[in-house]
Coordinates of C-alpha atoms and ligand atoms in Angstrom, one line a residue:
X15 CA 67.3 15.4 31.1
X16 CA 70.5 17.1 32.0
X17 CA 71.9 20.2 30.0
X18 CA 75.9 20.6 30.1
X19 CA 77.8 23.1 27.9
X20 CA 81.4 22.7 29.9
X21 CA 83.8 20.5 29.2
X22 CA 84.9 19.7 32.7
X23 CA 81.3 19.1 33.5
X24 CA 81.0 16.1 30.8
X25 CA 84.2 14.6 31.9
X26 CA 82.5 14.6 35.6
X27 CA 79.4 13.2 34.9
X28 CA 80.8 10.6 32.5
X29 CA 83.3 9.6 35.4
X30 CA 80.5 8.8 37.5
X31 CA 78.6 6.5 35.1
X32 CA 81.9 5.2 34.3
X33 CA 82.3 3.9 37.8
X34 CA 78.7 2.6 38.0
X35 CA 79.5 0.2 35.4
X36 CA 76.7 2.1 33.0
X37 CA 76.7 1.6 29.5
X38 CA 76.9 5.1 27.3
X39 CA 75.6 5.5 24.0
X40 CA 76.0 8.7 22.0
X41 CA 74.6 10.4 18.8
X42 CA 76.2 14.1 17.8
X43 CA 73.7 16.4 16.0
X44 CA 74.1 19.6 14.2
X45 CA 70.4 20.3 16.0
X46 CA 66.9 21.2 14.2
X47 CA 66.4 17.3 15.1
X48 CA 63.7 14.9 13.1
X49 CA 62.5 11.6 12.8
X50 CA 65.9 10.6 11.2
X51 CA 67.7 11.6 14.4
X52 CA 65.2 10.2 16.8
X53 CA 65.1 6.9 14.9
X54 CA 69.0 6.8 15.9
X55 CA 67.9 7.8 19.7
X56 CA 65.3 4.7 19.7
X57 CA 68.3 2.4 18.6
X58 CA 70.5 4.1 21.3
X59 CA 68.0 3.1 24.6
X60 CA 68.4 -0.5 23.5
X61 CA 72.2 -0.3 24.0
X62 CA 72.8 1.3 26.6
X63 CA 71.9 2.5 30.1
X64 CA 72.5 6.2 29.4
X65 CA 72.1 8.1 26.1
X66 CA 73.8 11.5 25.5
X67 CA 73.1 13.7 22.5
X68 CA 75.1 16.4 21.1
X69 CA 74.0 19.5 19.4
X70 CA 77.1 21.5 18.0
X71 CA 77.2 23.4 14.7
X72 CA 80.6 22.7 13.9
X73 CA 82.1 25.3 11.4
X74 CA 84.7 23.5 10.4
X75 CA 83.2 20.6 8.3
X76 CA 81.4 23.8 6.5
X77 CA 83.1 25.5 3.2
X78 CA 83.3 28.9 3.4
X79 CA 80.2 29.8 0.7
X80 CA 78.6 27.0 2.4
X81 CA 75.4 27.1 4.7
X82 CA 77.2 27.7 8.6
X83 CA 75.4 31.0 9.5
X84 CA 71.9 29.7 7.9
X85 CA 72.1 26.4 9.2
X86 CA 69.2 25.7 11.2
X87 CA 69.6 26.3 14.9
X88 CA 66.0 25.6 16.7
X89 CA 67.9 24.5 20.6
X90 CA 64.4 25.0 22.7
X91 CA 62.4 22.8 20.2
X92 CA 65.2 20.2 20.0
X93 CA 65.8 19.9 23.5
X94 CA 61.5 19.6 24.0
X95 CA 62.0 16.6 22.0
X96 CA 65.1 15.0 23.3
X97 CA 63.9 15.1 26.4
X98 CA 60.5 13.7 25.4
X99 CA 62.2 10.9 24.1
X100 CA 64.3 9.8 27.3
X101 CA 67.8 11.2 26.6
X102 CA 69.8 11.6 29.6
X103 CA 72.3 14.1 28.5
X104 CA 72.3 16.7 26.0
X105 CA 75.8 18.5 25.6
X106 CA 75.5 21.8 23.7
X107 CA 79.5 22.8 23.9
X108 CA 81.1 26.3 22.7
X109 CA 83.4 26.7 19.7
X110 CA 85.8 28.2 21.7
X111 CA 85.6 25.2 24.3
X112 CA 86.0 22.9 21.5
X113 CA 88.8 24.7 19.5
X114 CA 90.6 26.6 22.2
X115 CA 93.7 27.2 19.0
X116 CA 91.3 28.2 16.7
X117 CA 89.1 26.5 14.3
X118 CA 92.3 26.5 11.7
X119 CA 95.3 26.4 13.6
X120 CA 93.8 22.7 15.8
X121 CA 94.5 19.5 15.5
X122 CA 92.5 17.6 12.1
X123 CA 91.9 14.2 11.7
X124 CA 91.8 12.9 8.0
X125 CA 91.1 9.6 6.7
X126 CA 93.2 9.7 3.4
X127 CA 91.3 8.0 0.5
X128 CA 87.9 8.1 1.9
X129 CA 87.7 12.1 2.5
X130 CA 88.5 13.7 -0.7
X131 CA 85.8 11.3 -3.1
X132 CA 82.4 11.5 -3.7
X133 CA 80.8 14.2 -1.7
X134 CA 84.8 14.9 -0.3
X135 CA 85.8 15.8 -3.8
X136 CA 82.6 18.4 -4.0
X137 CA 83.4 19.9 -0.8
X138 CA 87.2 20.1 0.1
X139 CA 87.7 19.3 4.0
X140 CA 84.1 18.8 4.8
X141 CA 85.3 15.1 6.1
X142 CA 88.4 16.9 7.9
X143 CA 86.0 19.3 9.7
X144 CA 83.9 15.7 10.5
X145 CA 86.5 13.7 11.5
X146 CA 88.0 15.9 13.7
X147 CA 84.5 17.1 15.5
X148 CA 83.7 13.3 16.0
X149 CA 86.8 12.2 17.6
X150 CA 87.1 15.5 19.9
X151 CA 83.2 14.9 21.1
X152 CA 84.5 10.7 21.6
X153 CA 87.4 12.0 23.9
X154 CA 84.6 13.8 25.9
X155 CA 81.7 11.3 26.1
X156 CA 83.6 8.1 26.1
X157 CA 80.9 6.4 24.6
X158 CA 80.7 2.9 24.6
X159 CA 78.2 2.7 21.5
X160 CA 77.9 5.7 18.7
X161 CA 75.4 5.6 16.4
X162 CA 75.1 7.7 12.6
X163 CA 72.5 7.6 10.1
X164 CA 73.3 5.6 6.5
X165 CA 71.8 8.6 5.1
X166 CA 75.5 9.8 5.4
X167 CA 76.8 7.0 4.6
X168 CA 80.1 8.3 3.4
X169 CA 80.4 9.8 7.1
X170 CA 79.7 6.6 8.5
X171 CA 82.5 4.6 6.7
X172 CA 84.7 7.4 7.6
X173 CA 83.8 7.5 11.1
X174 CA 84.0 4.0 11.4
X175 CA 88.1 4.0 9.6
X176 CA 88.9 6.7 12.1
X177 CA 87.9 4.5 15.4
X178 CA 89.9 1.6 13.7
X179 CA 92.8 3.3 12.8
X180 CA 92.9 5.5 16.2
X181 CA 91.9 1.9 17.8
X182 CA 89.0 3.7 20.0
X183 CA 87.0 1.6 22.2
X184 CA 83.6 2.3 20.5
X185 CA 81.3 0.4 18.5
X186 CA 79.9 2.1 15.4
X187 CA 76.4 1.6 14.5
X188 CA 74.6 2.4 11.2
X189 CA 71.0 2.9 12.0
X190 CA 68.8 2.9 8.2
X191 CA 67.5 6.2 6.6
X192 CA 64.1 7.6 7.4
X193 CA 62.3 9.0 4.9
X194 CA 58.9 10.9 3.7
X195 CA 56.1 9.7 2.2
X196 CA 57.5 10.2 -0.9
X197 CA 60.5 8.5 -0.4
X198 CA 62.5 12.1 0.3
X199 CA 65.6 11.4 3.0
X200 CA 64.9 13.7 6.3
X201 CA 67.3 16.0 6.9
X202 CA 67.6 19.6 8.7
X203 CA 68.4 21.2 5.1
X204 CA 64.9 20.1 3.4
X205 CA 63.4 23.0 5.3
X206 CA 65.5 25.7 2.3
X207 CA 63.3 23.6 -0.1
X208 CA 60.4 26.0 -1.9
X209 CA 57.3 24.8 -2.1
X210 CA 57.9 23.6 -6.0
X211 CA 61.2 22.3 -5.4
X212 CA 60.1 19.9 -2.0
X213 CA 57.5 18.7 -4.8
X214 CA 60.3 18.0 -7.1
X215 CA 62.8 16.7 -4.5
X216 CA 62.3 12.9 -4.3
X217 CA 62.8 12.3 -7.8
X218 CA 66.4 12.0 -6.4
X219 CA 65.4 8.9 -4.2
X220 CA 63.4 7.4 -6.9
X221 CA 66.2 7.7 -9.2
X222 CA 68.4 6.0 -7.0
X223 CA 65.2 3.4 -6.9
X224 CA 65.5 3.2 -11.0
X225 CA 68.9 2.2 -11.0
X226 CA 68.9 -0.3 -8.4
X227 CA 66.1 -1.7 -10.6
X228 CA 68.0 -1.9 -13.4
X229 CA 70.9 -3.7 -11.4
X230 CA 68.8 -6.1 -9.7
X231 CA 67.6 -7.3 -13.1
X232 CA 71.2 -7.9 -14.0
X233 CA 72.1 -4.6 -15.8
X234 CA 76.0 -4.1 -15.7
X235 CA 76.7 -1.2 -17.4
X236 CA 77.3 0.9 -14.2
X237 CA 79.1 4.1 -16.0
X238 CA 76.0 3.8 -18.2
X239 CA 73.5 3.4 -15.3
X240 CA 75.0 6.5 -13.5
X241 CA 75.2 8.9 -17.2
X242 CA 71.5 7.8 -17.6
X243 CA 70.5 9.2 -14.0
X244 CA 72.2 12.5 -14.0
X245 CA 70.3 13.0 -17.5
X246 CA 67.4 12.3 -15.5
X247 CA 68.1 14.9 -12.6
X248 CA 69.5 17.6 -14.9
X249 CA 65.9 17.4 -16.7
X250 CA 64.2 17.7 -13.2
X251 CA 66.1 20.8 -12.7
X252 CA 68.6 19.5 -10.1
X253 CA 72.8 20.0 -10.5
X254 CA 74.0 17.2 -9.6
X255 CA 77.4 16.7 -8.0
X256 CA 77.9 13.3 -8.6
X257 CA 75.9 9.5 -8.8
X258 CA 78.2 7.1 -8.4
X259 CA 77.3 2.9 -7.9
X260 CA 80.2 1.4 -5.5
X261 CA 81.3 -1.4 -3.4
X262 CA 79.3 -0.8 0.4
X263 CA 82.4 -1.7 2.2
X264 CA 84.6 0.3 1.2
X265 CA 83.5 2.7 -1.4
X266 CA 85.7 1.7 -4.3
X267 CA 83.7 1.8 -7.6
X268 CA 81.7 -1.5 -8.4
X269 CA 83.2 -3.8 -10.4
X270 CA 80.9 -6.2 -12.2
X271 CA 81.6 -9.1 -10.6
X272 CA 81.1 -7.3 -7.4
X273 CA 78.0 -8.5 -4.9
X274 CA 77.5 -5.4 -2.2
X275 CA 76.6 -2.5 -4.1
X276 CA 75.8 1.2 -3.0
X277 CA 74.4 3.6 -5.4
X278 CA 74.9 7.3 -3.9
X279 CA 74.1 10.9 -5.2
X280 CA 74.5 14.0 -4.4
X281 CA 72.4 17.1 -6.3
X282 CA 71.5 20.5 -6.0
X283 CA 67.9 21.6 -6.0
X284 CA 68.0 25.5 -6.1
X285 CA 70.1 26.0 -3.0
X286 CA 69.7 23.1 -1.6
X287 CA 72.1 20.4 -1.3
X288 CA 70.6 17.1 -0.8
X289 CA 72.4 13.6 -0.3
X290 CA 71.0 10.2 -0.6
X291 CA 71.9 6.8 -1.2
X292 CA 70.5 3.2 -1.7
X293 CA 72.1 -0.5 -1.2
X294 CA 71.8 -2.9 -3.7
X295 CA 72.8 -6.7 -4.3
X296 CA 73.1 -7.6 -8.0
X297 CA 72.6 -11.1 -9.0
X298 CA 75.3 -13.4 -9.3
X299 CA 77.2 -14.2 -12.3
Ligands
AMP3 P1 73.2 15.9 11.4 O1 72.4 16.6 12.5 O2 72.7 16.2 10.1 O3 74.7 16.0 11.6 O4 72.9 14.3 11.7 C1 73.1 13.7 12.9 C2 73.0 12.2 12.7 O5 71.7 11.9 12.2 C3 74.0 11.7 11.6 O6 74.5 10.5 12.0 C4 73.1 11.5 10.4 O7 73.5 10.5 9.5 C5 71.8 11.1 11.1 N1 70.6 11.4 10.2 C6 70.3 12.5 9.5 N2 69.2 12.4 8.8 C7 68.8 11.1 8.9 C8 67.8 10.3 8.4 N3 66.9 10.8 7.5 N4 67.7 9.0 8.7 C9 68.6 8.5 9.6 N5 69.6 9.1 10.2 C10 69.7 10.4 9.8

């Protein structure tokens, strides 16, 4: 597995597959990598010849009382694992490659509508900051295939909005949420869970679970459905941001007579803020 930090140094060796004819599939990472990312780098080898991974803390999808400096940054033990699992290229850039201006006087990418709900209207110009990273690290690895996790699945909608509208040659792929045992979403952050609060912390999954229950067996009260789960995650001592059922294409809220439902939360567990979400088909009419 090959290491690259510079810019220049991408564009060469991505010129080269490029001229090969090779296929290039790529995941970006914020780093301290787990099952949830390697699941995405599984689904990556069977599209492509070559897969390149990014690891880049990018500070500008961060608020400013947010988690940037504690963020997890574990390079040696990630790249151990990426290249145990066959990655070709891992590109670990510099801020200052990737915002030469600054991180606030650069160019920002917004998808208007989708980046200022649900977890967007929690944390102003998180999307922005996504956006923005994603289409920069696109320009560099010219990937044929990108893949995200549905664990984010508002960043995947948006991601996918931005290639449209910016008509990039890339497929988008949505690879499914891996979980613990208990039903808990992987992700770098459960590692600022206590002991008592990782105990605590799939009740937000199994929430989600309960209400896609209740829809299943034809309940259609969906403000109802959502004021009954936050009563349930306020009593297990989470502050939640939001639980909200919509429409899985395109985020609007459900309607009753709608068929392709997504129930998704957000909820803080002591510091922690943890994001889930779960699709659901109600019966028909
Ligand atoms: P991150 O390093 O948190 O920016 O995540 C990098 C990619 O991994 C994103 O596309 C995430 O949606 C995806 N991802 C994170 N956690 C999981 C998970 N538990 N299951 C599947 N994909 C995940």
């Amino acid at each position: 597995m090959r290491t690259i930090q510079k810019i220049d140094e991408m564009h060469a060796q991505i010129r080269m597959w490029r001229s090969s004819g090779k296929q290039i599939a790529f995941i970006p990472t914020m780093g301290n990598l787990h099952e949830g990312h390697l699941s995405l780098i599984k689904q990556a080898h069977q599209r492509a010849d070559h897969v390149v991974v990014s690891i880049f803390v990018n500070p500008t999808q961060f608020g400013k009382d947010e988690d940037f400096d504690s963020y997890p940054r574990t390079l040696h033990t990630d790249s151990n694992k990426l290249f145990e699992t066959g990655v070709d290229l891992l590109f670990t850039p510099k801020t200052s490659d990737l915002y030469p201006h600054g991180t606030k006087a650069s160019t920002r990418i917004e998808v208007p509508g989708y980046s200022d709900i649900l977890c967007g209207a929690h944390r102003p110009n998180h999307f922005i900051g996504v956006t923005t990273i994603v289409t920069k690290l696109f320009n560099i690895v010219q990937p044929d295939v990108a893949l995200f996790g549905e664990k984010d699945y508002q960043q995947l909608l948006i991601i996918c909005r931005a290639v449209e509208d910016l008509c990039m040659p890339i497929t988008i792929l949505g690879v499914p949420t891996i979980r613990e045992h208990d039903g808990l979403a992987m992700s770098s952050r459960n590692s600022y869970l206590s002991a008592n609060e990782r105990q605590n912390a799939s009740t937000l999954y199994k929430t989600l679970k309960q209400i896609s229950k209740e829809i299943v067996t034809g309940k259609r009260n969906y403000t109802a459905l959502e004021q009954n789960a936050l009563s349930i995650l306020k009593e297990a001592n989470f502050t939640p941001d939001y639980v909200s059922i919509r429409r899985a294409d395109n985020l609007a809220l459900a309607q009753p007579e709608d068929s392709n439902l997504i129930v998704l939360a957000a909820a803080r567990l002591g510091r922690t803020r943890l994001i889930d979400n779960i699709r659901v088909t109600p019966p028909t009419i």
